[in-house]
PDB file of C-alpha atoms in Angstrom:
ATOM      1  CA  MET G   1     -12.978  49.053 -22.652  1.00 93.00           C
ATOM      2  CA  ASP G   2     -13.510  45.621 -24.214  1.00 90.00           C
ATOM      3  CA  LEU G   3     -14.120  45.544 -27.983  1.00 93.00           C
ATOM      4  CA  VAL G   4     -15.412  42.033 -28.608  1.00 90.00           C
ATOM      5  CA  ALA G   5     -15.811  40.173 -31.906  1.00 94.00           C
ATOM      6  CA  ILE G   6     -17.543  36.765 -32.058  1.00 93.00           C
ATOM      7  CA  SER G   7     -16.615  34.403 -34.902  1.00 95.00           C
ATOM      8  CA  PRO G   8     -16.670  30.658 -35.677  1.00 95.00           C
ATOM      9  CA  ARG G   9     -12.946  30.518 -34.887  1.00 94.00           C
ATOM     10  CA  ILE G  10     -10.050  32.823 -34.053  1.00 94.00           C
ATOM     11  CA  PRO G  11      -8.119  33.899 -37.186  1.00 93.00           C
ATOM     12  CA  VAL G  12      -4.510  32.867 -37.695  1.00 92.00           C
ATOM     13  CA  VAL G  13      -1.739  35.239 -38.740  1.00 92.00           C
ATOM     14  CA  GLY G  14      -2.484  36.923 -42.088  1.00 94.00           C
ATOM     15  CA  GLU G  15      -6.077  35.682 -42.242  1.00 95.00           C
ATOM     16  CA  THR G  16      -9.308  37.695 -42.442  1.00 95.00           C
ATOM     17  CA  ILE G  17     -12.565  35.961 -41.508  1.00 95.00           C
ATOM     18  CA  ILE G  18     -16.193  37.032 -41.167  1.00 96.00           C
ATOM     19  CA  GLY G  19     -17.509  37.406 -37.629  1.00 96.00           C
ATOM     20  CA  THR G  20     -21.051  36.886 -36.404  1.00 95.00           C
ATOM     21  CA  SER G  21     -21.426  39.717 -33.873  1.00 94.00           C
ATOM     22  CA  TYR G  22     -19.633  42.598 -32.142  1.00 94.00           C
ATOM     23  CA  PHE G  23     -20.143  44.593 -28.956  1.00 89.00           C
ATOM     24  CA  THR G  24     -18.296  46.839 -26.499  1.00 91.00           C
ATOM     25  CA  GLU G  25     -18.443  46.716 -22.713  1.00 89.00           C
ATOM     26  CA  PRO G  26     -16.417  48.043 -19.773  1.00 92.00           C
ATOM     27  CA  GLY G  27     -13.435  45.817 -19.018  1.00 89.00           C
ATOM     28  CA  GLY G  28      -9.844  45.779 -17.844  1.00 89.00           C
ATOM     29  CA  LYS G  29      -8.587  43.113 -15.467  1.00 91.00           C
ATOM     30  CA  GLY G  30      -8.553  45.374 -12.413  1.00 94.00           C
ATOM     31  CA  ALA G  31     -11.988  46.798 -13.166  1.00 95.00           C
ATOM     32  CA  ASN G  32     -13.399  43.347 -13.972  1.00 95.00           C
ATOM     33  CA  GLN G  33     -12.153  42.083 -10.628  1.00 97.00           C
ATOM     34  CA  ALA G  34     -13.458  45.111  -8.716  1.00 98.00           C
ATOM     35  CA  TYR G  35     -16.847  44.899 -10.452  1.00 98.00           C
ATOM     36  CA  SER G  36     -17.046  41.150  -9.846  1.00 98.00           C
ATOM     37  CA  ALA G  37     -16.081  41.426  -6.180  1.00 98.00           C
ATOM     38  CA  ALA G  38     -18.826  44.010  -5.648  1.00 98.00           C
ATOM     39  CA  ARG G  39     -21.391  41.807  -7.443  1.00 98.00           C
ATOM     40  CA  LEU G  40     -20.319  38.901  -5.246  1.00 98.00           C
ATOM     41  CA  GLY G  41     -20.934  40.833  -2.037  1.00 97.00           C
ATOM     42  CA  GLY G  42     -17.621  42.542  -1.287  1.00 97.00           C
ATOM     43  CA  ALA G  43     -17.044  46.139  -0.142  1.00 97.00           C
ATOM     44  CA  VAL G  44     -14.683  47.345  -2.875  1.00 97.00           C
ATOM     45  CA  ALA G  45     -12.508  50.355  -3.699  1.00 96.00           C
ATOM     46  CA  MET G  46     -10.896  50.543  -7.136  1.00 96.00           C
ATOM     47  CA  LEU G  47      -7.536  52.296  -7.552  1.00 96.00           C
ATOM     48  CA  GLY G  48      -6.147  53.080 -11.011  1.00 96.00           C
ATOM     49  CA  ARG G  49      -6.376  55.483 -13.927  1.00 96.00           C
ATOM     50  CA  VAL G  50      -8.709  56.022 -16.888  1.00 97.00           C
ATOM     51  CA  GLY G  51      -8.434  58.481 -19.783  1.00 97.00           C
ATOM     52  CA  ASP G  52     -10.433  61.676 -20.188  1.00 97.00           C
ATOM     53  CA  ASP G  53     -12.386  60.091 -23.048  1.00 96.00           C
ATOM     54  CA  GLU G  54     -15.909  58.707 -23.266  1.00 96.00           C
ATOM     55  CA  PHE G  55     -14.671  55.192 -22.479  1.00 96.00           C
ATOM     56  CA  GLY G  56     -13.239  56.448 -19.167  1.00 97.00           C
ATOM     57  CA  GLN G  57     -16.552  58.010 -18.163  1.00 96.00           C
ATOM     58  CA  GLN G  58     -18.478  54.859 -19.045  1.00 96.00           C
ATOM     59  CA  MET G  59     -16.127  52.605 -17.100  1.00 95.00           C
ATOM     60  CA  ARG G  60     -16.294  54.763 -13.962  1.00 96.00           C
ATOM     61  CA  GLN G  61     -20.093  54.883 -14.073  1.00 96.00           C
ATOM     62  CA  ASN G  62     -20.251  51.135 -14.559  1.00 95.00           C
ATOM     63  CA  LEU G  63     -18.224  50.511 -11.387  1.00 97.00           C
ATOM     64  CA  GLU G  64     -20.247  53.012  -9.386  1.00 97.00           C
ATOM     65  CA  GLN G  65     -23.534  51.347 -10.277  1.00 96.00           C
ATOM     66  CA  VAL G  66     -22.479  48.177  -8.400  1.00 97.00           C
ATOM     67  CA  GLY G  67     -21.286  50.144  -5.377  1.00 97.00           C
ATOM     68  CA  CYS G  68     -17.526  50.406  -6.011  1.00 97.00           C
ATOM     69  CA  ASP G  69     -15.741  53.349  -4.414  1.00 96.00           C
ATOM     70  CA  THR G  70     -14.068  55.084  -7.392  1.00 96.00           C
ATOM     71  CA  LYS G  71     -12.516  58.078  -5.635  1.00 94.00           C
ATOM     72  CA  GLY G  72      -9.105  56.453  -6.172  1.00 94.00           C
ATOM     73  CA  LEU G  73      -9.757  56.003  -9.903  1.00 95.00           C
ATOM     74  CA  GLY G  74      -8.040  59.078 -11.313  1.00 95.00           C
ATOM     75  CA  VAL G  75      -8.312  60.642 -14.764  1.00 96.00           C
ATOM     76  CA  GLU G  76      -5.359  61.193 -17.112  1.00 96.00           C
ATOM     77  CA  ALA G  77      -5.287  63.197 -20.339  1.00 96.00           C
ATOM     78  CA  GLY G  78      -5.479  60.806 -23.273  1.00 95.00           C
ATOM     79  CA  VAL G  79      -7.122  57.502 -24.060  1.00 96.00           C
ATOM     80  CA  SER G  80      -8.360  54.862 -21.672  1.00 97.00           C
ATOM     81  CA  GLY G  81      -7.092  51.307 -21.890  1.00 95.00           C
ATOM     82  CA  VAL G  82      -8.735  48.992 -24.412  1.00 95.00           C
ATOM     83  CA  ALA G  83      -8.799  45.242 -25.002  1.00 90.00           C
ATOM     84  CA  LEU G  84      -9.410  43.741 -28.445  1.00 92.00           C
ATOM     85  CA  ILE G  85     -11.081  40.379 -27.781  1.00 89.00           C
ATOM     86  CA  PHE G  86     -11.773  37.585 -30.264  1.00 92.00           C
ATOM     87  CA  VAL G  87     -14.133  34.805 -29.118  1.00 89.00           C
ATOM     88  CA  ASP G  88     -14.753  31.556 -31.035  1.00 91.00           C
ATOM     89  CA  GLU G  89     -17.874  29.377 -31.055  1.00 86.00           C
ATOM     90  CA  LYS G  90     -16.387  27.116 -28.335  1.00 85.00           C
ATOM     91  CA  GLY G  91     -15.993  30.070 -25.985  1.00 81.00           C
ATOM     92  CA  GLN G  92     -12.198  30.294 -26.224  1.00 85.00           C
ATOM     93  CA  ASN G  93     -10.636  33.719 -26.652  1.00 85.00           C
ATOM     94  CA  SER G  94      -7.577  35.640 -27.784  1.00 88.00           C
ATOM     95  CA  ILE G  95      -6.917  39.150 -26.420  1.00 85.00           C
ATOM     96  CA  ILE G  96      -4.680  42.144 -27.170  1.00 88.00           C
ATOM     97  CA  VAL G  97      -4.510  44.771 -24.397  1.00 85.00           C
ATOM     98  CA  VAL G  98      -3.468  48.376 -25.059  1.00 91.00           C
ATOM     99  CA  PRO G  99      -2.996  49.864 -21.538  1.00 91.00           C
ATOM    100  CA  GLY G 100      -3.497  53.573 -22.365  1.00 95.00           C
ATOM    101  CA  ALA G 101      -4.054  55.534 -19.137  1.00 96.00           C
ATOM    102  CA  ASN G 102      -3.187  52.490 -17.034  1.00 95.00           C
ATOM    103  CA  ASN G 103       0.482  53.199 -17.753  1.00 95.00           C
ATOM    104  CA  ALA G 104       0.122  56.607 -16.075  1.00 95.00           C
ATOM    105  CA  PHE G 105      -0.655  55.007 -12.686  1.00 96.00           C
ATOM    106  CA  THR G 106       2.598  55.544 -10.757  1.00 96.00           C
ATOM    107  CA  THR G 107       4.187  54.708  -7.422  1.00 96.00           C
ATOM    108  CA  GLN G 108       3.499  58.303  -6.357  1.00 95.00           C
ATOM    109  CA  HIS G 109      -0.219  57.729  -6.909  1.00 94.00           C
ATOM    110  CA  VAL G 110      -0.050  54.596  -4.755  1.00 95.00           C
ATOM    111  CA  ALA G 111       1.589  56.563  -1.958  1.00 93.00           C
ATOM    112  CA  ALA G 112      -1.069  59.272  -2.222  1.00 91.00           C
ATOM    113  CA  ASP G 113      -3.845  56.653  -2.077  1.00 87.00           C
ATOM    114  CA  GLY G 114      -2.446  55.026   1.072  1.00 85.00           C
ATOM    115  CA  GLN G 115      -5.643  55.578   3.039  1.00 89.00           C
ATOM    116  CA  TYR G 116      -7.377  52.916   0.961  1.00 91.00           C
ATOM    117  CA  PHE G 117      -5.068  50.186   2.289  1.00 94.00           C
ATOM    118  CA  ALA G 118      -5.848  50.935   5.942  1.00 92.00           C
ATOM    119  CA  GLY G 119      -8.326  48.345   7.181  1.00 90.00           C
ATOM    120  CA  ALA G 120      -8.477  46.423   3.892  1.00 95.00           C
ATOM    121  CA  LYS G 121      -8.611  42.657   4.380  1.00 97.00           C
ATOM    122  CA  VAL G 122      -7.560  41.813   0.818  1.00 98.00           C
ATOM    123  CA  VAL G 123      -5.696  43.796  -1.848  1.00 98.00           C
ATOM    124  CA  LEU G 124      -6.005  42.269  -5.318  1.00 98.00           C
ATOM    125  CA  LEU G 125      -3.412  43.198  -7.936  1.00 98.00           C
ATOM    126  CA  GLN G 126      -2.747  42.396 -11.614  1.00 95.00           C
ATOM    127  CA  LEU G 127      -0.223  43.383 -14.278  1.00 94.00           C
ATOM    128  CA  GLU G 128      -2.005  45.945 -16.465  1.00 91.00           C
ATOM    129  CA  ASN G 129      -0.224  48.687 -14.503  1.00 93.00           C
ATOM    130  CA  PRO G 130       3.557  49.265 -14.516  1.00 94.00           C
ATOM    131  CA  ILE G 131       5.458  46.695 -12.434  1.00 95.00           C
ATOM    132  CA  PRO G 132       6.941  49.336 -10.060  1.00 96.00           C
ATOM    133  CA  THR G 133       3.387  50.511  -9.310  1.00 97.00           C
ATOM    134  CA  VAL G 134       2.221  46.954  -8.629  1.00 97.00           C
ATOM    135  CA  LEU G 135       5.198  46.381  -6.323  1.00 97.00           C
ATOM    136  CA  ALA G 136       4.538  49.616  -4.433  1.00 97.00           C
ATOM    137  CA  ALA G 137       0.892  48.620  -3.959  1.00 97.00           C
ATOM    138  CA  ALA G 138       1.851  45.130  -2.728  1.00 97.00           C
ATOM    139  CA  GLN G 139       4.289  46.585  -0.227  1.00 96.00           C
ATOM    140  CA  ALA G 140       1.807  49.213   0.977  1.00 96.00           C
ATOM    141  CA  ALA G 141      -0.869  46.548   1.391  1.00 96.00           C
ATOM    142  CA  ARG G 142       1.473  44.253   3.316  1.00 95.00           C
ATOM    143  CA  LYS G 143       2.473  47.129   5.595  1.00 95.00           C
ATOM    144  CA  ALA G 144      -1.210  47.816   6.276  1.00 95.00           C
ATOM    145  CA  GLY G 145      -1.798  44.170   7.227  1.00 96.00           C
ATOM    146  CA  ALA G 146      -3.862  43.197   4.189  1.00 96.00           C
ATOM    147  CA  ARG G 147      -3.683  39.838   2.465  1.00 97.00           C
ATOM    148  CA  VAL G 148      -2.147  40.414  -0.967  1.00 97.00           C
ATOM    149  CA  ILE G 149      -3.244  38.468  -4.058  1.00 98.00           C
ATOM    150  CA  LEU G 150      -1.430  38.908  -7.367  1.00 97.00           C
ATOM    151  CA  ASP G 151      -3.030  37.766 -10.601  1.00 97.00           C
ATOM    152  CA  PRO G 152       0.056  37.719 -12.894  1.00 95.00           C
ATOM    153  CA  ALA G 153      -1.919  38.682 -15.976  1.00 91.00           C
ATOM    154  CA  PRO G 154      -1.549  39.623 -18.712  1.00 85.00           C
ATOM    155  CA  ALA G 155       1.300  37.116 -18.857  1.00 82.00           C
ATOM    156  CA  PRO G 156       4.552  39.002 -18.198  1.00 79.00           C
ATOM    157  CA  SER G 157       6.974  39.368 -21.104  1.00 74.00           C
ATOM    158  CA  THR G 158       9.909  39.373 -18.687  1.00 74.00           C
ATOM    159  CA  VAL G 159      10.693  37.614 -15.423  1.00 80.00           C
ATOM    160  CA  LEU G 160       8.792  39.150 -12.525  1.00 88.00           C
ATOM    161  CA  PRO G 161      11.039  40.753  -9.902  1.00 91.00           C
ATOM    162  CA  LYS G 162      11.659  38.365  -7.012  1.00 91.00           C
ATOM    163  CA  GLU G 163      10.867  41.265  -4.698  1.00 95.00           C
ATOM    164  CA  LEU G 164       7.342  41.400  -6.104  1.00 95.00           C
ATOM    165  CA  ILE G 165       6.749  37.654  -5.798  1.00 94.00           C
ATOM    166  CA  GLN G 166       7.959  37.796  -2.191  1.00 95.00           C
ATOM    167  CA  SER G 167       5.645  40.733  -1.455  1.00 96.00           C
ATOM    168  CA  VAL G 168       2.404  38.841  -2.133  1.00 96.00           C
ATOM    169  CA  ASP G 169       0.619  36.137  -0.176  1.00 96.00           C
ATOM    170  CA  ILE G 170      -1.065  34.327  -3.072  1.00 97.00           C
ATOM    171  CA  LEU G 171      -0.181  34.052  -6.770  1.00 97.00           C
ATOM    172  CA  THR G 172      -3.086  33.063  -9.049  1.00 97.00           C
ATOM    173  CA  PRO G 173      -1.750  32.324 -12.563  1.00 95.00           C
ATOM    174  CA  ASN G 174      -3.696  30.476 -15.228  1.00 94.00           C
ATOM    175  CA  GLU G 175      -2.052  27.646 -17.177  1.00 91.00           C
ATOM    176  CA  THR G 176      -0.207  29.905 -19.614  1.00 90.00           C
ATOM    177  CA  GLU G 177       0.922  32.416 -17.011  1.00 91.00           C
ATOM    178  CA  ALA G 178       2.096  29.687 -14.628  1.00 89.00           C
ATOM    179  CA  ALA G 179       4.270  28.085 -17.279  1.00 87.00           C
ATOM    180  CA  ILE G 180       5.758  31.431 -18.364  1.00 88.00           C
ATOM    181  CA  LEU G 181       6.550  32.411 -14.781  1.00 87.00           C
ATOM    182  CA  ALA G 182       8.287  29.079 -14.216  1.00 84.00           C
ATOM    183  CA  GLY G 183      10.300  29.366 -17.460  1.00 84.00           C
ATOM    184  CA  MET G 184       8.459  26.496 -19.169  1.00 81.00           C
ATOM    185  CA  PRO G 185       6.679  26.325 -22.547  1.00 79.00           C
ATOM    186  CA  PRO G 186       2.978  27.268 -22.292  1.00 77.00           C
ATOM    187  CA  GLY G 187       0.328  24.618 -22.785  1.00 76.00           C
ATOM    188  CA  ASN G 188      -2.593  22.847 -21.161  1.00 81.00           C
ATOM    189  CA  LEU G 189      -1.649  21.470 -17.766  1.00 85.00           C
ATOM    190  CA  GLU G 190      -2.697  18.365 -15.908  1.00 90.00           C
ATOM    191  CA  PRO G 191      -3.016  18.826 -12.133  1.00 92.00           C
ATOM    192  CA  ALA G 192       0.256  16.981 -11.482  1.00 92.00           C
ATOM    193  CA  GLN G 193       2.085  19.312 -13.873  1.00 91.00           C
ATOM    194  CA  ALA G 194       0.493  22.299 -12.123  1.00 92.00           C
ATOM    195  CA  VAL G 195       1.912  21.034  -8.829  1.00 94.00           C
ATOM    196  CA  THR G 196       5.400  20.886 -10.337  1.00 92.00           C
ATOM    197  CA  ILE G 197       5.091  24.456 -11.596  1.00 92.00           C
ATOM    198  CA  GLY G 198       3.588  25.603  -8.312  1.00 93.00           C
ATOM    199  CA  ARG G 199       6.579  24.259  -6.438  1.00 93.00           C
ATOM    200  CA  LYS G 200       8.887  26.139  -8.805  1.00 92.00           C
ATOM    201  CA  LEU G 201       6.985  29.320  -8.003  1.00 92.00           C
ATOM    202  CA  LEU G 202       7.388  28.633  -4.293  1.00 93.00           C
ATOM    203  CA  GLY G 203      11.106  28.251  -4.927  1.00 91.00           C
ATOM    204  CA  MET G 204      11.059  31.715  -6.514  1.00 90.00           C
ATOM    205  CA  GLY G 205       9.675  33.209  -3.304  1.00 91.00           C
ATOM    206  CA  ALA G 206       5.912  32.667  -3.538  1.00 91.00           C
ATOM    207  CA  THR G 207       4.130  31.748  -0.303  1.00 94.00           C
ATOM    208  CA  THR G 208       1.121  30.093  -1.972  1.00 97.00           C
ATOM    209  CA  ALA G 209       0.332  29.495  -5.634  1.00 97.00           C
ATOM    210  CA  ILE G 210      -3.136  28.755  -6.983  1.00 97.00           C
ATOM    211  CA  MET G 211      -3.011  27.485 -10.570  1.00 95.00           C
ATOM    212  CA  LYS G 212      -6.272  28.131 -12.447  1.00 96.00           C
ATOM    213  CA  LEU G 213      -6.873  25.172 -14.765  1.00 94.00           C
ATOM    214  CA  GLY G 214     -10.114  26.200 -16.461  1.00 92.00           C
ATOM    215  CA  SER G 215     -12.709  23.434 -16.524  1.00 91.00           C
ATOM    216  CA  GLN G 216     -10.488  21.227 -14.340  1.00 93.00           C
ATOM    217  CA  GLY G 217     -10.714  23.654 -11.419  1.00 94.00           C
ATOM    218  CA  CYS G 218      -7.671  24.917  -9.556  1.00 96.00           C
ATOM    219  CA  VAL G 219      -4.638  23.497  -7.757  1.00 96.00           C
ATOM    220  CA  ILE G 220      -3.403  24.960  -4.469  1.00 97.00           C
ATOM    221  CA  VAL G 221       0.319  24.604  -3.760  1.00 97.00           C
ATOM    222  CA  GLY G 222       1.572  25.916  -0.442  1.00 94.00           C
ATOM    223  CA  SER G 223       3.108  24.672   2.770  1.00 88.00           C
ATOM    224  CA  GLY G 224       0.919  21.563   2.985  1.00 89.00           C
ATOM    225  CA  ASP G 225      -0.043  18.829   0.514  1.00 92.00           C
ATOM    226  CA  PRO G 226      -1.132  20.169  -2.880  1.00 95.00           C
ATOM    227  CA  VAL G 227      -4.884  20.121  -3.376  1.00 95.00           C
ATOM    228  CA  LEU G 228      -7.077  20.057  -6.491  1.00 95.00           C
ATOM    229  CA  ILE G 229     -10.403  21.870  -6.107  1.00 95.00           C
ATOM    230  CA  VAL G 230     -12.509  20.392  -8.903  1.00 93.00           C
ATOM    231  CA  ALA G 231     -14.755  22.810 -10.797  1.00 93.00           C
ATOM    232  CA  PRO G 232     -18.467  22.200 -11.412  1.00 93.00           C
ATOM    233  CA  LYS G 233     -19.330  21.114 -14.936  1.00 91.00           C
ATOM    234  CA  VAL G 234     -20.987  23.685 -17.185  1.00 92.00           C
ATOM    235  CA  LYS G 235     -21.334  24.363 -20.912  1.00 91.00           C
ATOM    236  CA  ALA G 236     -18.928  27.200 -21.733  1.00 90.00           C
ATOM    237  CA  MET G 237     -20.055  30.022 -24.004  1.00 89.00           C
ATOM    238  CA  ASP G 238     -17.293  32.592 -23.362  1.00 86.00           C
ATOM    239  CA  THR G 239     -14.306  32.210 -21.012  1.00 88.00           C
ATOM    240  CA  THR G 240     -13.261  35.893 -21.119  1.00 83.00           C
ATOM    241  CA  ALA G 241     -14.416  36.671 -17.570  1.00 88.00           C
ATOM    242  CA  ALA G 242     -13.438  33.415 -15.872  1.00 95.00           C
ATOM    243  CA  GLY G 243     -10.051  34.333 -14.444  1.00 95.00           C
ATOM    244  CA  ASP G 244     -11.156  37.728 -13.172  1.00 96.00           C
ATOM    245  CA  VAL G 245     -14.321  36.340 -11.583  1.00 97.00           C
ATOM    246  CA  PHE G 246     -12.269  33.582  -9.940  1.00 98.00           C
ATOM    247  CA  ASN G 247      -9.911  36.142  -8.383  1.00 98.00           C
ATOM    248  CA  ALA G 248     -12.823  38.294  -7.230  1.00 98.00           C
ATOM    249  CA  GLY G 249     -14.599  35.299  -5.712  1.00 98.00           C
ATOM    250  CA  LEU G 250     -11.410  34.175  -3.981  1.00 98.00           C
ATOM    251  CA  SER G 251     -10.880  37.654  -2.532  1.00 98.00           C
ATOM    252  CA  VAL G 252     -14.451  38.048  -1.297  1.00 98.00           C
ATOM    253  CA  ALA G 253     -14.491  34.588   0.282  1.00 98.00           C
ATOM    254  CA  LEU G 254     -11.160  35.158   2.055  1.00 98.00           C
ATOM    255  CA  SER G 255     -12.344  38.569   3.294  1.00 97.00           C
ATOM    256  CA  GLU G 256     -15.334  36.794   4.839  1.00 97.00           C
ATOM    257  CA  GLY G 257     -13.088  34.382   6.747  1.00 97.00           C
ATOM    258  CA  LEU G 258     -13.283  31.213   4.638  1.00 97.00           C
ATOM    259  CA  ASP G 259     -10.195  29.014   4.542  1.00 96.00           C
ATOM    260  CA  LEU G 260      -8.291  28.714   1.269  1.00 96.00           C
ATOM    261  CA  PRO G 261      -9.908  25.492  -0.084  1.00 95.00           C
ATOM    262  CA  ALA G 262     -13.401  26.765   0.701  1.00 95.00           C
ATOM    263  CA  ALA G 263     -12.586  30.141  -0.839  1.00 97.00           C
ATOM    264  CA  CYS G 264     -11.316  28.414  -3.988  1.00 97.00           C
ATOM    265  CA  ARG G 265     -14.507  26.361  -4.174  1.00 96.00           C
ATOM    266  CA  PHE G 266     -16.601  29.541  -4.042  1.00 96.00           C
ATOM    267  CA  ALA G 267     -14.340  31.110  -6.682  1.00 97.00           C
ATOM    268  CA  ASN G 268     -14.722  28.042  -8.919  1.00 96.00           C
ATOM    269  CA  TYR G 269     -18.503  28.291  -8.796  1.00 96.00           C
ATOM    270  CA  ALA G 270     -18.527  32.004  -9.541  1.00 97.00           C
ATOM    271  CA  ALA G 271     -16.150  31.527 -12.484  1.00 96.00           C
ATOM    272  CA  ALA G 272     -18.132  28.541 -13.795  1.00 95.00           C
ATOM    273  CA  LEU G 273     -21.326  30.580 -13.919  1.00 95.00           C
ATOM    274  CA  SER G 274     -19.551  33.400 -15.746  1.00 96.00           C
ATOM    275  CA  VAL G 275     -18.445  31.192 -18.662  1.00 95.00           C
ATOM    276  CA  THR G 276     -22.062  30.291 -19.445  1.00 94.00           C
ATOM    277  CA  ARG G 277     -22.627  33.904 -20.579  1.00 92.00           C
ATOM    278  CA  LEU G 278     -21.116  36.226 -23.171  1.00 84.00           C
ATOM    279  CA  GLY G 279     -18.863  39.095 -22.201  1.00 82.00           C
ATOM    280  CA  ALA G 280     -16.730  40.077 -19.226  1.00 84.00           C
ATOM    281  CA  GLN G 281     -18.563  42.236 -16.699  1.00 90.00           C
ATOM    282  CA  ALA G 282     -21.850  41.388 -18.402  1.00 88.00           C
ATOM    283  CA  ALA G 283     -21.192  37.740 -17.536  1.00 93.00           C
ATOM    284  CA  VAL G 284     -20.505  38.255 -13.816  1.00 96.00           C
ATOM    285  CA  PRO G 285     -23.040  36.482 -11.566  1.00 96.00           C
ATOM    286  CA  ASN G 286     -24.387  38.046  -8.389  1.00 97.00           C
ATOM    287  CA  ARG G 287     -23.973  36.546  -4.933  1.00 97.00           C
ATOM    288  CA  ALA G 288     -27.420  34.975  -4.812  1.00 97.00           C
ATOM    289  CA  GLU G 289     -26.817  33.154  -8.089  1.00 97.00           C
ATOM    290  CA  VAL G 290     -23.530  31.685  -6.878  1.00 97.00           C
ATOM    291  CA  ASP G 291     -24.964  30.648  -3.505  1.00 95.00           C
ATOM    292  CA  GLU G 292     -27.878  28.907  -5.234  1.00 95.00           C
ATOM    293  CA  PHE G 293     -25.569  27.186  -7.736  1.00 94.00           C
ATOM    294  CA  MET G 294     -23.451  25.849  -4.873  1.00 93.00           C
ATOM    295  CA  LYS G 295     -26.546  24.463  -3.150  1.00 90.00           C
ATOM    296  CA  ILE G 296     -27.849  22.513  -6.140  1.00 86.00           C
ATOM    297  CA  SER G 297     -24.561  21.252  -7.581  1.00 80.00           C
ATOM    298  CA  GLN G 298     -23.014  17.965  -6.523  1.00 67.00           C
ATOM    299  CA  SER G 299     -20.317  17.817  -9.209  1.00 66.00           C
ATOM    300  CA  ASP G 300     -17.299  19.251  -7.405  1.00 72.00           C
ATOM    301  CA  ALA G 301     -14.720  17.669  -5.104  1.00 72.00           C
ATOM    302  CA  VAL G 302     -11.515  18.309  -3.167  1.00 78.00           C
ATOM    303  CA  VAL G 303      -8.657  15.974  -4.118  1.00 82.00           C
ATOM    304  CA  THR G 304      -5.328  15.744  -2.313  1.00 79.00           C
ATOM    305  CA  LEU G 305      -2.613  15.282  -4.930  1.00 71.00           C
ATOM    306  CA  VAL G 306       0.250  12.893  -4.166  1.00 59.00           C
ATOM    307  CA  VAL G 307       2.984  13.788  -6.647  1.00 63.00           C
TER     308      VAL G 307
END
């Protein structure tokens, strides 16, 4: 569950400031991505764990109302995961995640939920579950013939196992996560720097890396020439949902047969719309909104990067 505070700026260590508003809404990276993929037209099943508290009930109901299959979303005794989110007036955010019941999602649960991988075109993973669970899911998905996407977020505190990186088809880090994975200091990246990091990730075993660069768009690094998919220009209000909506849009577009650049373009548009609204799931656009936005916008481009 997201607990969101809006303030003129994000406080520094030891500082207390006065905020302007506060709200709660269902969140969690996996749930955000499942919710977003359903809103964007995908047929989605969500696997994971929630607590036996009121937050858990609310989050399950929220997924069900957009058509997500939640039979694989089990209940554990204790608290559900929460995220404490601080958003400034420019739409930038700072987040602390307390996983709660997410940590109870084990490799045994993945094995028991194996039927969900059969016939899936895309399996989308993130790092709010234990790493062994994520690895087991990636391997089960690969075995079932699904395309595996790993959003390495929240940013890992330790080096990801090479076995995990080699078990996914696409890595989708943002600027901070990409730098951490490559053993470099975090910071804003230019596209050429993203290519350098992407190639390091390929050297670590990744097949394809898509670096999410916020308002700049995304950079695809794979077997061919690196490509920058420029994002449409919008006025950002809250970037909390952007990465999750991007991953959901990418997954839906790939499941519908689009090639990777076209799928990234669709994902860019979905993410761009989300940052014009407050919240996470509350900010997710529906498919009709994204399709219309893509029709009327002329501000994006595909650029081959020579670096």
